[in-house]
């Protein structure tokens, strides 16, 4: 190969999952693979995401400090960068206690709800947004989230 012909660098996507004082009913490796699948599906060539599962207390502190809301929430995403040079960078915090309550109220399993929150946080890190009112669950972001969840979690494609 001549020096003038260069191959494109392979995509670099890193997702780091950590547990901060909580236990999960699903393997962290499976949730990491889910986030990576979402990044590939969105054609994000470079990404560095951290996903931390936290206690209700820690989530309530994050929610108050950064969003001005009281109590814990399900997921908070800090999108730190979405540019073509440095790629997508973000920190995602998920509260399993809130996910359990939501799963029960929505009639789904807790593993599915945790997966939904991983997809949701990954989409936010990539710059997706949704309204905060009743239109949230009919928004393009929500529809994309459910499509990706169906594709990679509920009926996973081998090798996806």
Tab-separated table of N, CA and C in Angstrom:
chain	number	residue	atom	x	y	z
A	1	UNK	N	0.857	-1.168	0.000
A	1	UNK	CA	0.000	0.000	0.000
A	1	UNK	C	0.905	1.233	0.000
A	2	UNK	N	0.591	2.161	-0.886
A	2	UNK	CA	1.398	3.375	-0.978
A	2	UNK	C	1.134	4.261	0.230
A	3	UNK	N	2.085	5.130	0.580
A	3	UNK	CA	1.910	6.007	1.735
A	3	UNK	C	0.706	6.942	1.593
A	4	UNK	N	0.312	7.252	0.354
A	4	UNK	CA	-0.809	8.173	0.149
A	4	UNK	C	-2.159	7.515	0.436
A	5	UNK	N	-2.194	6.173	0.404
A	5	UNK	CA	-3.447	5.468	0.651
A	5	UNK	C	-3.444	4.986	2.099
A	6	UNK	N	-4.366	5.507	2.867
A	6	UNK	CA	-4.443	5.127	4.282
A	6	UNK	C	-5.825	4.541	4.571
A	7	UNK	N	-5.799	3.588	5.401
A	7	UNK	CA	-7.065	3.001	5.832
A	7	UNK	C	-7.655	3.864	6.951
A	8	UNK	N	-8.969	3.926	6.955
A	8	UNK	CA	-9.642	4.658	8.026
A	8	UNK	C	-9.412	3.923	9.345
A	9	UNK	N	-9.229	4.688	10.393
A	9	UNK	CA	-9.035	4.096	11.711
A	9	UNK	C	-10.316	3.380	12.128
A	10	UNK	N	-10.171	2.225	12.781
A	10	UNK	CA	-11.372	1.516	13.224
A	10	UNK	C	-12.108	2.331	14.290
A	11	UNK	N	-13.408	2.130	14.361
A	11	UNK	CA	-14.177	2.856	15.374
A	11	UNK	C	-13.658	2.549	16.779
A	12	UNK	N	-13.673	3.549	17.627
A	12	UNK	CA	-13.249	3.384	19.007
A	12	UNK	C	-14.429	3.748	19.900
A	13	UNK	N	-15.005	2.733	20.481
A	13	UNK	CA	-16.141	2.953	21.371
A	13	UNK	C	-15.853	2.242	22.688
A	14	UNK	N	-15.925	3.006	23.777
A	14	UNK	CA	-15.681	2.440	25.094
A	14	UNK	C	-16.870	2.779	25.979
A	15	UNK	N	-17.417	1.758	26.621
A	15	UNK	CA	-18.474	1.948	27.603
A	15	UNK	C	-18.015	1.257	28.876
A	16	UNK	N	-17.956	2.016	29.950
A	16	UNK	CA	-17.529	1.486	31.243
A	16	UNK	C	-18.733	1.484	32.180
A	17	UNK	N	-19.073	0.312	32.694
A	17	UNK	CA	-20.203	0.170	33.617
A	17	UNK	C	-19.640	-0.023	35.021
A	18	UNK	N	-20.191	0.735	35.983
A	18	UNK	CA	-19.763	0.545	37.368
A	18	UNK	C	-20.963	0.576	38.303
A	19	UNK	N	-20.779	-0.063	39.453
A	19	UNK	CA	-21.824	-0.146	40.470
A	19	UNK	C	-21.339	0.620	41.691
A	20	UNK	N	-22.142	1.559	42.149
A	20	UNK	CA	-21.780	2.369	43.309
A	20	UNK	C	-22.749	2.055	44.446
A	21	UNK	N	-22.463	0.971	45.166
A	21	UNK	CA	-23.279	0.610	46.316
A	21	UNK	C	-24.578	-0.097	45.987
A	22	UNK	N	-24.709	-0.610	44.770
A	22	UNK	CA	-25.938	-1.301	44.371
A	22	UNK	C	-25.602	-2.643	43.732
A	23	UNK	N	-26.614	-3.495	43.661
A	23	UNK	CA	-26.505	-4.766	42.947
A	23	UNK	C	-27.530	-4.751	41.838
A	24	UNK	N	-27.196	-5.455	40.764
A	24	UNK	CA	-28.103	-5.523	39.615
A	24	UNK	C	-28.504	-6.961	39.341
A	25	UNK	N	-29.729	-7.157	38.834
A	25	UNK	CA	-30.182	-8.502	38.479
A	25	UNK	C	-29.785	-8.889	37.053
A	26	UNK	N	-28.829	-8.176	36.479
A	26	UNK	CA	-28.385	-8.439	35.114
A	26	UNK	C	-26.875	-8.193	35.057
A	27	UNK	N	-26.193	-8.949	34.225
A	27	UNK	CA	-24.739	-8.807	34.099
A	27	UNK	C	-24.376	-7.450	33.504
A	28	UNK	N	-23.395	-6.804	34.109
A	28	UNK	CA	-22.957	-5.506	33.586
A	28	UNK	C	-22.398	-5.642	32.171
A	29	UNK	N	-21.805	-6.788	31.855
A	29	UNK	CA	-21.265	-6.995	30.500
A	29	UNK	C	-22.389	-6.947	29.463
A	30	UNK	N	-23.558	-7.436	29.828
A	30	UNK	CA	-24.690	-7.407	28.895
A	30	UNK	C	-25.178	-5.976	28.663
A	31	UNK	N	-25.180	-5.160	29.715
A	31	UNK	CA	-25.585	-3.761	29.580
A	31	UNK	C	-24.541	-2.963	28.804
A	32	UNK	N	-23.284	-3.288	29.001
A	32	UNK	CA	-22.210	-2.651	28.225
A	32	UNK	C	-22.376	-2.973	26.740
A	33	UNK	N	-22.625	-4.234	26.436
A	33	UNK	CA	-22.827	-4.652	25.042
A	33	UNK	C	-24.037	-3.942	24.432
A	34	UNK	N	-25.078	-3.743	25.223
A	34	UNK	CA	-26.270	-3.040	24.748
A	34	UNK	C	-25.925	-1.605	24.359
A	35	UNK	N	-25.241	-0.896	25.216
A	35	UNK	CA	-24.863	0.493	24.914
A	35	UNK	C	-23.967	0.552	23.675
A	36	UNK	N	-23.021	-0.370	23.573
A	36	UNK	CA	-22.152	-0.409	22.389
A	36	UNK	C	-22.954	-0.687	21.121
A	37	UNK	N	-23.951	-1.552	21.206
A	37	UNK	CA	-24.806	-1.839	20.054
A	37	UNK	C	-25.580	-0.596	19.629
A	38	UNK	N	-26.059	0.173	20.599
A	38	UNK	CA	-26.766	1.415	20.293
A	38	UNK	C	-25.821	2.388	19.588
A	39	UNK	N	-24.612	2.532	20.090
A	39	UNK	CA	-23.633	3.432	19.461
A	39	UNK	C	-23.334	3.004	18.023
A	40	UNK	N	-23.189	1.694	17.800
A	40	UNK	CA	-22.955	1.200	16.434
A	40	UNK	C	-24.159	1.483	15.548
A	41	UNK	N	-25.364	1.239	16.062
A	41	UNK	CA	-26.583	1.467	15.281
A	41	UNK	C	-26.734	2.936	14.904
A	42	UNK	N	-26.271	3.813	15.757
A	42	UNK	CA	-26.335	5.252	15.482
A	42	UNK	C	-25.151	5.734	14.634
A	43	UNK	N	-24.275	4.801	14.305
A	43	UNK	CA	-23.073	5.091	13.517
A	43	UNK	C	-22.164	6.118	14.185
A	44	UNK	N	-22.032	5.988	15.494
A	44	UNK	CA	-21.124	6.830	16.265
A	44	UNK	C	-19.751	6.166	16.215
A	45	UNK	N	-18.769	6.778	15.524
A	45	UNK	CA	-17.477	6.109	15.362
A	45	UNK	C	-16.588	6.154	16.602
A	46	UNK	N	-16.732	7.214	17.380
A	46	UNK	CA	-15.895	7.354	18.582
A	46	UNK	C	-16.793	7.710	19.758
A	47	UNK	N	-16.601	6.990	20.851
A	47	UNK	CA	-17.396	7.278	22.040
A	47	UNK	C	-16.677	6.794	23.279
A	48	UNK	N	-16.885	7.545	24.343
A	48	UNK	CA	-16.399	7.142	25.659
A	48	UNK	C	-17.506	7.475	26.653
A	49	UNK	N	-18.192	6.429	27.114
A	49	UNK	CA	-19.300	6.607	28.042
A	49	UNK	C	-19.015	5.874	29.337
A	50	UNK	N	-19.416	6.496	30.439
A	50	UNK	CA	-19.423	5.785	31.714
A	50	UNK	C	-20.874	5.678	32.151
A	51	UNK	N	-21.255	4.500	32.600
A	51	UNK	CA	-22.598	4.258	33.102
A	51	UNK	C	-22.430	3.771	34.535
A	52	UNK	N	-22.966	4.557	35.475
A	52	UNK	CA	-22.830	4.222	36.892
A	52	UNK	C	-24.214	3.994	37.486
A	53	UNK	N	-24.381	2.864	38.120
A	53	UNK	CA	-25.620	2.537	38.808
A	53	UNK	C	-25.448	2.952	40.261
A	54	UNK	N	-26.375	3.794	40.748
A	54	UNK	CA	-26.218	4.423	42.052
A	54	UNK	C	-27.427	4.174	42.952
A	55	UNK	N	-27.229	4.432	44.235
A	55	UNK	CA	-28.305	4.317	45.214
A	55	UNK	C	-29.308	5.455	45.031
A	56	UNK	N	-30.480	5.275	45.615
A	56	UNK	CA	-31.497	6.329	45.577
A	56	UNK	C	-30.972	7.610	46.213
A	57	UNK	N	-30.251	7.458	47.281
A	57	UNK	CA	-29.700	8.640	47.982
A	57	UNK	C	-28.736	9.419	47.095
A	58	UNK	N	-27.832	8.686	46.440
A	58	UNK	CA	-26.867	9.362	45.561
A	58	UNK	C	-27.584	10.007	44.374
A	59	UNK	N	-28.589	9.318	43.818
A	59	UNK	CA	-29.331	9.880	42.682
A	59	UNK	C	-30.096	11.131	43.116
A	60	UNK	N	-30.681	11.123	44.314
A	60	UNK	CA	-31.399	12.300	44.803
A	60	UNK	C	-30.434	13.485	44.927
A	61	UNK	N	-29.223	13.227	45.377
A	61	UNK	CA	-28.217	14.285	45.495
A	61	UNK	C	-27.855	14.836	44.118
A	62	UNK	N	-27.617	13.958	43.156
A	62	UNK	CA	-27.302	14.397	41.787
A	62	UNK	C	-28.461	15.184	41.188
A	63	UNK	N	-29.671	14.694	41.402
A	63	UNK	CA	-30.857	15.327	40.849
A	63	UNK	C	-31.036	16.743	41.412
A	64	UNK	N	-30.831	16.898	42.710
A	64	UNK	CA	-30.979	18.212	43.349
A	64	UNK	C	-29.864	19.160	42.895
A	65	UNK	N	-28.638	18.668	42.923
A	65	UNK	CA	-27.477	19.504	42.609
A	65	UNK	C	-27.475	19.968	41.148
A	66	UNK	N	-27.788	19.064	40.230
A	66	UNK	CA	-27.628	19.385	38.809
A	66	UNK	C	-28.914	19.777	38.085
A	67	UNK	N	-30.060	19.306	38.574
A	67	UNK	CA	-31.324	19.602	37.894
A	67	UNK	C	-32.301	20.405	38.749
A	68	UNK	N	-31.975	20.550	40.045
A	68	UNK	CA	-32.834	21.321	40.926
A	68	UNK	C	-34.120	20.629	41.319
A	69	UNK	N	-34.179	19.298	41.142
A	69	UNK	CA	-35.384	18.531	41.478
A	69	UNK	C	-35.156	17.737	42.754
A	70	UNK	N	-36.215	17.546	43.515
A	70	UNK	CA	-36.131	16.769	44.753
A	70	UNK	C	-36.339	15.290	44.474
A	71	UNK	N	-35.663	14.466	45.257
A	71	UNK	CA	-35.836	13.022	45.187
A	71	UNK	C	-35.039	12.380	44.063
A	72	UNK	N	-34.996	11.048	44.085
A	72	UNK	CA	-34.263	10.331	43.041
A	72	UNK	C	-35.052	10.287	41.742
A	73	UNK	N	-34.354	10.146	40.654
A	73	UNK	CA	-34.958	9.962	39.340
A	73	UNK	C	-34.373	8.697	38.735
A	74	UNK	N	-34.859	8.289	37.592
A	74	UNK	CA	-34.407	7.027	36.999
A	74	UNK	C	-33.031	7.131	36.357
A	75	UNK	N	-32.815	8.180	35.554
A	75	UNK	CA	-31.564	8.309	34.815
A	75	UNK	C	-31.218	9.786	34.641
A	76	UNK	N	-29.951	10.090	34.802
A	76	UNK	CA	-29.428	11.426	34.517
A	76	UNK	C	-28.229	11.230	33.607
A	77	UNK	N	-28.212	11.972	32.510
A	77	UNK	CA	-27.102	11.894	31.557
A	77	UNK	C	-26.436	13.251	31.441
A	78	UNK	N	-25.119	13.235	31.534
A	78	UNK	CA	-24.322	14.428	31.278
A	78	UNK	C	-23.613	14.199	29.949
A	79	UNK	N	-24.120	14.824	28.894
A	79	UNK	CA	-23.486	14.731	27.574
A	79	UNK	C	-22.337	15.737	27.578
A	80	UNK	N	-21.123	15.236	27.567
A	80	UNK	CA	-19.952	16.094	27.708
A	80	UNK	C	-19.344	16.496	26.385
A	81	UNK	N	-19.773	15.850	25.303
A	81	UNK	CA	-19.243	16.205	23.995
A	81	UNK	C	-19.842	15.341	22.909
A	82	UNK	N	-20.238	15.979	21.831
A	82	UNK	CA	-20.749	15.249	20.669
A	82	UNK	C	-20.214	15.922	19.411
A	83	UNK	N	-18.905	15.837	19.217
A	83	UNK	CA	-18.329	16.451	18.020
A	83	UNK	C	-17.600	15.405	17.194
A	84	UNK	N	-17.414	15.683	15.880
A	84	UNK	CA	-16.826	14.677	14.995
A	84	UNK	C	-15.378	14.328	15.326
A	85	UNK	N	-14.640	15.243	15.944
A	85	UNK	CA	-13.233	14.979	16.238
A	85	UNK	C	-13.080	14.116	17.486
A	86	UNK	N	-13.700	14.538	18.560
A	86	UNK	CA	-13.551	13.819	19.823
A	86	UNK	C	-14.640	12.785	20.055
A	87	UNK	N	-15.677	12.800	19.238
A	87	UNK	CA	-16.747	11.831	19.365
A	87	UNK	C	-17.702	12.159	20.499
A	88	UNK	N	-18.410	11.150	20.941
A	88	UNK	CA	-19.403	11.284	22.003
A	88	UNK	C	-18.742	10.942	23.333
A	89	UNK	N	-18.917	11.832	24.288
A	89	UNK	CA	-18.404	11.602	25.631
A	89	UNK	C	-19.525	11.908	26.607
A	90	UNK	N	-19.746	11.019	27.567
A	90	UNK	CA	-20.818	11.280	28.516
A	90	UNK	C	-20.757	10.400	29.738
A	91	UNK	N	-21.413	10.897	30.783
A	91	UNK	CA	-21.577	10.171	32.036
A	91	UNK	C	-23.066	9.937	32.243
A	92	UNK	N	-23.426	8.690	32.507
A	92	UNK	CA	-24.819	8.300	32.696
A	92	UNK	C	-24.955	7.704	34.095
A	93	UNK	N	-25.951	8.178	34.836
A	93	UNK	CA	-26.227	7.661	36.168
A	93	UNK	C	-27.632	7.067	36.165
A	94	UNK	N	-27.747	5.841	36.669
A	94	UNK	CA	-29.026	5.132	36.685
A	94	UNK	C	-29.290	4.632	38.098
A	95	UNK	N	-30.537	4.778	38.544
A	95	UNK	CA	-30.925	4.337	39.883
A	95	UNK	C	-31.779	3.064	39.777
A	96	UNK	N	-31.220	1.908	40.151
A	96	UNK	CA	-31.979	0.655	40.071
A	96	UNK	C	-33.249	0.645	40.919
A	97	UNK	N	-33.260	1.342	42.068
A	97	UNK	CA	-34.468	1.372	42.898
A	97	UNK	C	-35.626	2.034	42.157
A	98	UNK	N	-35.347	3.132	41.476
A	98	UNK	CA	-36.392	3.806	40.697
A	98	UNK	C	-36.788	2.920	39.514
A	99	UNK	N	-35.809	2.264	38.893
A	99	UNK	CA	-36.105	1.360	37.772
A	99	UNK	C	-37.035	0.233	38.215
A	100	UNK	N	-36.809	-0.315	39.417
A	100	UNK	CA	-37.676	-1.391	39.924
A	100	UNK	C	-39.115	-0.905	40.068
A	101	UNK	N	-39.278	0.278	40.644
A	101	UNK	CA	-40.627	0.831	40.826
A	101	UNK	C	-41.297	1.097	39.475
A	102	UNK	N	-40.546	1.632	38.527
A	102	UNK	CA	-41.093	1.894	37.188
A	102	UNK	C	-41.462	0.603	36.484
A	103	UNK	N	-40.608	-0.399	36.607
A	103	UNK	CA	-40.890	-1.690	35.968
A	103	UNK	C	-42.212	-2.246	36.480
A	104	UNK	N	-42.394	-2.170	37.779
A	104	UNK	CA	-43.632	-2.680	38.377
A	104	UNK	C	-44.840	-1.893	37.873
A	105	UNK	N	-44.741	-0.566	37.853
A	105	UNK	CA	-45.889	0.241	37.435
A	105	UNK	C	-46.179	0.118	35.942
A	106	UNK	N	-45.166	-0.211	35.126
A	106	UNK	CA	-45.358	-0.359	33.679
A	106	UNK	C	-45.606	-1.805	33.264
A	107	UNK	N	-45.525	-2.721	34.230
A	107	UNK	CA	-45.790	-4.122	33.925
A	107	UNK	C	-44.709	-4.790	33.094
A	108	UNK	N	-43.454	-4.384	33.305
A	108	UNK	CA	-42.326	-5.006	32.600
A	108	UNK	C	-41.341	-5.523	33.637
A	109	UNK	N	-40.417	-6.348	33.195
A	109	UNK	CA	-39.388	-6.858	34.093
A	109	UNK	C	-38.353	-5.792	34.421
A	110	UNK	N	-37.729	-5.943	35.574
A	110	UNK	CA	-36.727	-4.959	35.990
A	110	UNK	C	-35.514	-4.966	35.055
A	111	UNK	N	-35.141	-6.125	34.532
A	111	UNK	CA	-34.013	-6.178	33.590
A	111	UNK	C	-34.319	-5.351	32.342
A	112	UNK	N	-35.553	-5.484	31.843
A	112	UNK	CA	-35.942	-4.708	30.668
A	112	UNK	C	-35.915	-3.212	30.980
A	113	UNK	N	-36.396	-2.823	32.151
A	113	UNK	CA	-36.421	-1.402	32.504
A	113	UNK	C	-34.993	-0.858	32.652
A	114	UNK	N	-34.103	-1.639	33.253
A	114	UNK	CA	-32.702	-1.211	33.354
A	114	UNK	C	-32.098	-1.056	31.958
A	115	UNK	N	-32.399	-1.990	31.077
A	115	UNK	CA	-31.905	-1.902	29.699
A	115	UNK	C	-32.472	-0.662	29.008
A	116	UNK	N	-33.749	-0.389	29.217
A	116	UNK	CA	-34.388	0.801	28.633
A	116	UNK	C	-33.647	2.063	29.076
A	117	UNK	N	-33.266	2.121	30.353
A	117	UNK	CA	-32.577	3.299	30.876
A	117	UNK	C	-31.158	3.421	30.316
A	118	UNK	N	-30.511	2.299	30.062
A	118	UNK	CA	-29.188	2.336	29.424
A	118	UNK	C	-29.320	2.902	28.008
A	119	UNK	N	-30.309	2.428	27.258
A	119	UNK	CA	-30.539	2.951	25.905
A	119	UNK	C	-30.891	4.434	25.976
A	120	UNK	N	-31.769	4.795	26.896
A	120	UNK	CA	-32.201	6.185	27.047
A	120	UNK	C	-31.005	7.101	27.340
A	121	UNK	N	-30.188	6.699	28.298
A	121	UNK	CA	-29.010	7.488	28.641
A	121	UNK	C	-28.020	7.580	27.496
A	122	UNK	N	-27.836	6.499	26.770
A	122	UNK	CA	-26.918	6.497	25.623
A	122	UNK	C	-27.418	7.453	24.546
A	123	UNK	N	-28.720	7.444	24.291
A	123	UNK	CA	-29.281	8.376	23.307
A	123	UNK	C	-29.079	9.831	23.743
A	124	UNK	N	-29.314	10.123	25.010
A	124	UNK	CA	-29.080	11.488	25.497
A	124	UNK	C	-27.613	11.883	25.325
A	125	UNK	N	-26.705	10.971	25.630
A	125	UNK	CA	-25.274	11.271	25.480
A	125	UNK	C	-24.933	11.587	24.028
A	126	UNK	N	-25.690	11.008	23.097
A	126	UNK	CA	-25.473	11.233	21.660
A	126	UNK	C	-26.212	12.472	21.145
A	127	UNK	N	-26.852	13.202	22.039
A	127	UNK	CA	-27.495	14.450	21.650
A	127	UNK	C	-28.989	14.383	21.437
A	128	UNK	N	-29.616	13.231	21.629
A	128	UNK	CA	-31.067	13.112	21.477
A	128	UNK	C	-31.761	13.786	22.659
A	129	UNK	N	-32.897	14.399	22.386
A	129	UNK	CA	-33.692	15.053	23.426
A	129	UNK	C	-35.165	14.705	23.245
A	130	UNK	N	-35.932	14.903	24.291
A	130	UNK	CA	-37.379	14.675	24.258
A	130	UNK	C	-38.058	15.740	25.108
A	131	UNK	N	-39.352	15.983	24.870
A	131	UNK	CA	-40.075	16.934	25.719
A	131	UNK	C	-40.224	16.371	27.132
A	132	UNK	N	-40.408	17.244	28.095
A	132	UNK	CA	-40.558	16.813	29.485
A	132	UNK	C	-42.013	16.664	29.904
A	133	UNK	N	-42.927	16.812	28.973
A	133	UNK	CA	-44.342	16.707	29.312
A	133	UNK	C	-44.909	15.380	28.805
A	134	UNK	N	-46.233	15.314	28.665
A	134	UNK	CA	-46.893	14.069	28.252
A	134	UNK	C	-46.510	13.615	26.848
A	135	UNK	N	-45.889	14.495	26.064
A	135	UNK	CA	-45.452	14.117	24.707
A	135	UNK	C	-44.160	13.302	24.716
A	136	UNK	N	-43.556	13.149	25.879
A	136	UNK	CA	-42.277	12.448	26.003
A	136	UNK	C	-42.314	11.056	25.360
A	137	UNK	N	-43.343	10.287	25.698
A	137	UNK	CA	-43.386	8.897	25.228
A	137	UNK	C	-43.860	8.748	23.786
A	138	UNK	N	-44.206	9.848	23.135
A	138	UNK	CA	-44.535	9.792	21.705
A	138	UNK	C	-43.506	10.542	20.868
A	139	UNK	N	-42.426	10.977	21.502
A	139	UNK	CA	-41.392	11.750	20.810
A	139	UNK	C	-40.538	10.850	19.915
A	140	UNK	N	-39.869	11.438	18.908
A	140	UNK	CA	-38.962	10.646	18.058
A	140	UNK	C	-37.878	9.930	18.867
A	141	UNK	N	-37.357	10.590	19.916
A	141	UNK	CA	-36.334	9.932	20.730
A	141	UNK	C	-36.903	8.691	21.405
A	142	UNK	N	-38.090	8.791	21.961
A	142	UNK	CA	-38.688	7.658	22.670
A	142	UNK	C	-38.954	6.508	21.696
A	143	UNK	N	-39.462	6.842	20.516
A	143	UNK	CA	-39.710	5.793	19.520
A	143	UNK	C	-38.407	5.109	19.123
A	144	UNK	N	-37.346	5.875	18.944
A	144	UNK	CA	-36.030	5.304	18.603
A	144	UNK	C	-35.533	4.421	19.742
A	145	UNK	N	-35.701	4.888	20.958
A	145	UNK	CA	-35.300	4.118	22.139
A	145	UNK	C	-35.986	2.757	22.156
A	146	UNK	N	-37.292	2.749	21.946
A	146	UNK	CA	-38.037	1.498	21.993
A	146	UNK	C	-37.667	0.577	20.826
A	147	UNK	N	-37.377	1.168	19.676
A	147	UNK	CA	-36.937	0.377	18.526
A	147	UNK	C	-35.601	-0.303	18.835
A	148	UNK	N	-34.661	0.441	19.385
A	148	UNK	CA	-33.343	-0.110	19.720
A	148	UNK	C	-33.442	-1.141	20.836
A	149	UNK	N	-34.286	-0.884	21.814
A	149	UNK	CA	-34.497	-1.841	22.899
A	149	UNK	C	-35.050	-3.153	22.347
A	150	UNK	N	-36.021	-3.047	21.465
A	150	UNK	CA	-36.606	-4.243	20.838
A	150	UNK	C	-35.540	-5.007	20.049
A	151	UNK	N	-34.746	-4.275	19.297
A	151	UNK	CA	-33.744	-4.891	18.417
A	151	UNK	C	-32.611	-5.569	19.184
A	152	UNK	N	-32.109	-4.911	20.232
A	152	UNK	CA	-30.911	-5.403	20.883
A	152	UNK	C	-31.132	-6.084	22.241
A	153	UNK	N	-32.314	-5.950	22.790
A	153	UNK	CA	-32.535	-6.534	24.124
A	153	UNK	C	-33.658	-7.553	24.131
A	154	UNK	N	-34.803	-7.150	23.627
A	154	UNK	CA	-35.972	-8.016	23.700
A	154	UNK	C	-35.867	-9.154	22.693
A	155	UNK	N	-35.465	-8.842	21.461
A	155	UNK	CA	-35.211	-9.879	20.461
A	155	UNK	C	-33.837	-9.634	19.859
A	156	UNK	N	-32.776	-9.934	20.624
A	156	UNK	CA	-31.428	-9.631	20.141
A	156	UNK	C	-31.071	-10.381	18.869
A	157	UNK	N	-30.365	-9.664	18.014
A	157	UNK	CA	-29.872	-10.241	16.776
A	157	UNK	C	-28.505	-10.846	17.052
A	158	UNK	N	-28.289	-12.113	16.685
A	158	UNK	CA	-26.968	-12.718	16.907
A	158	UNK	C	-25.871	-11.885	16.238
A	159	UNK	N	-24.842	-11.598	17.001
A	159	UNK	CA	-23.695	-10.852	16.462
A	159	UNK	C	-23.944	-9.354	16.348
A	160	UNK	N	-25.076	-8.854	16.835
A	160	UNK	CA	-25.363	-7.408	16.718
A	160	UNK	C	-24.571	-6.612	17.706
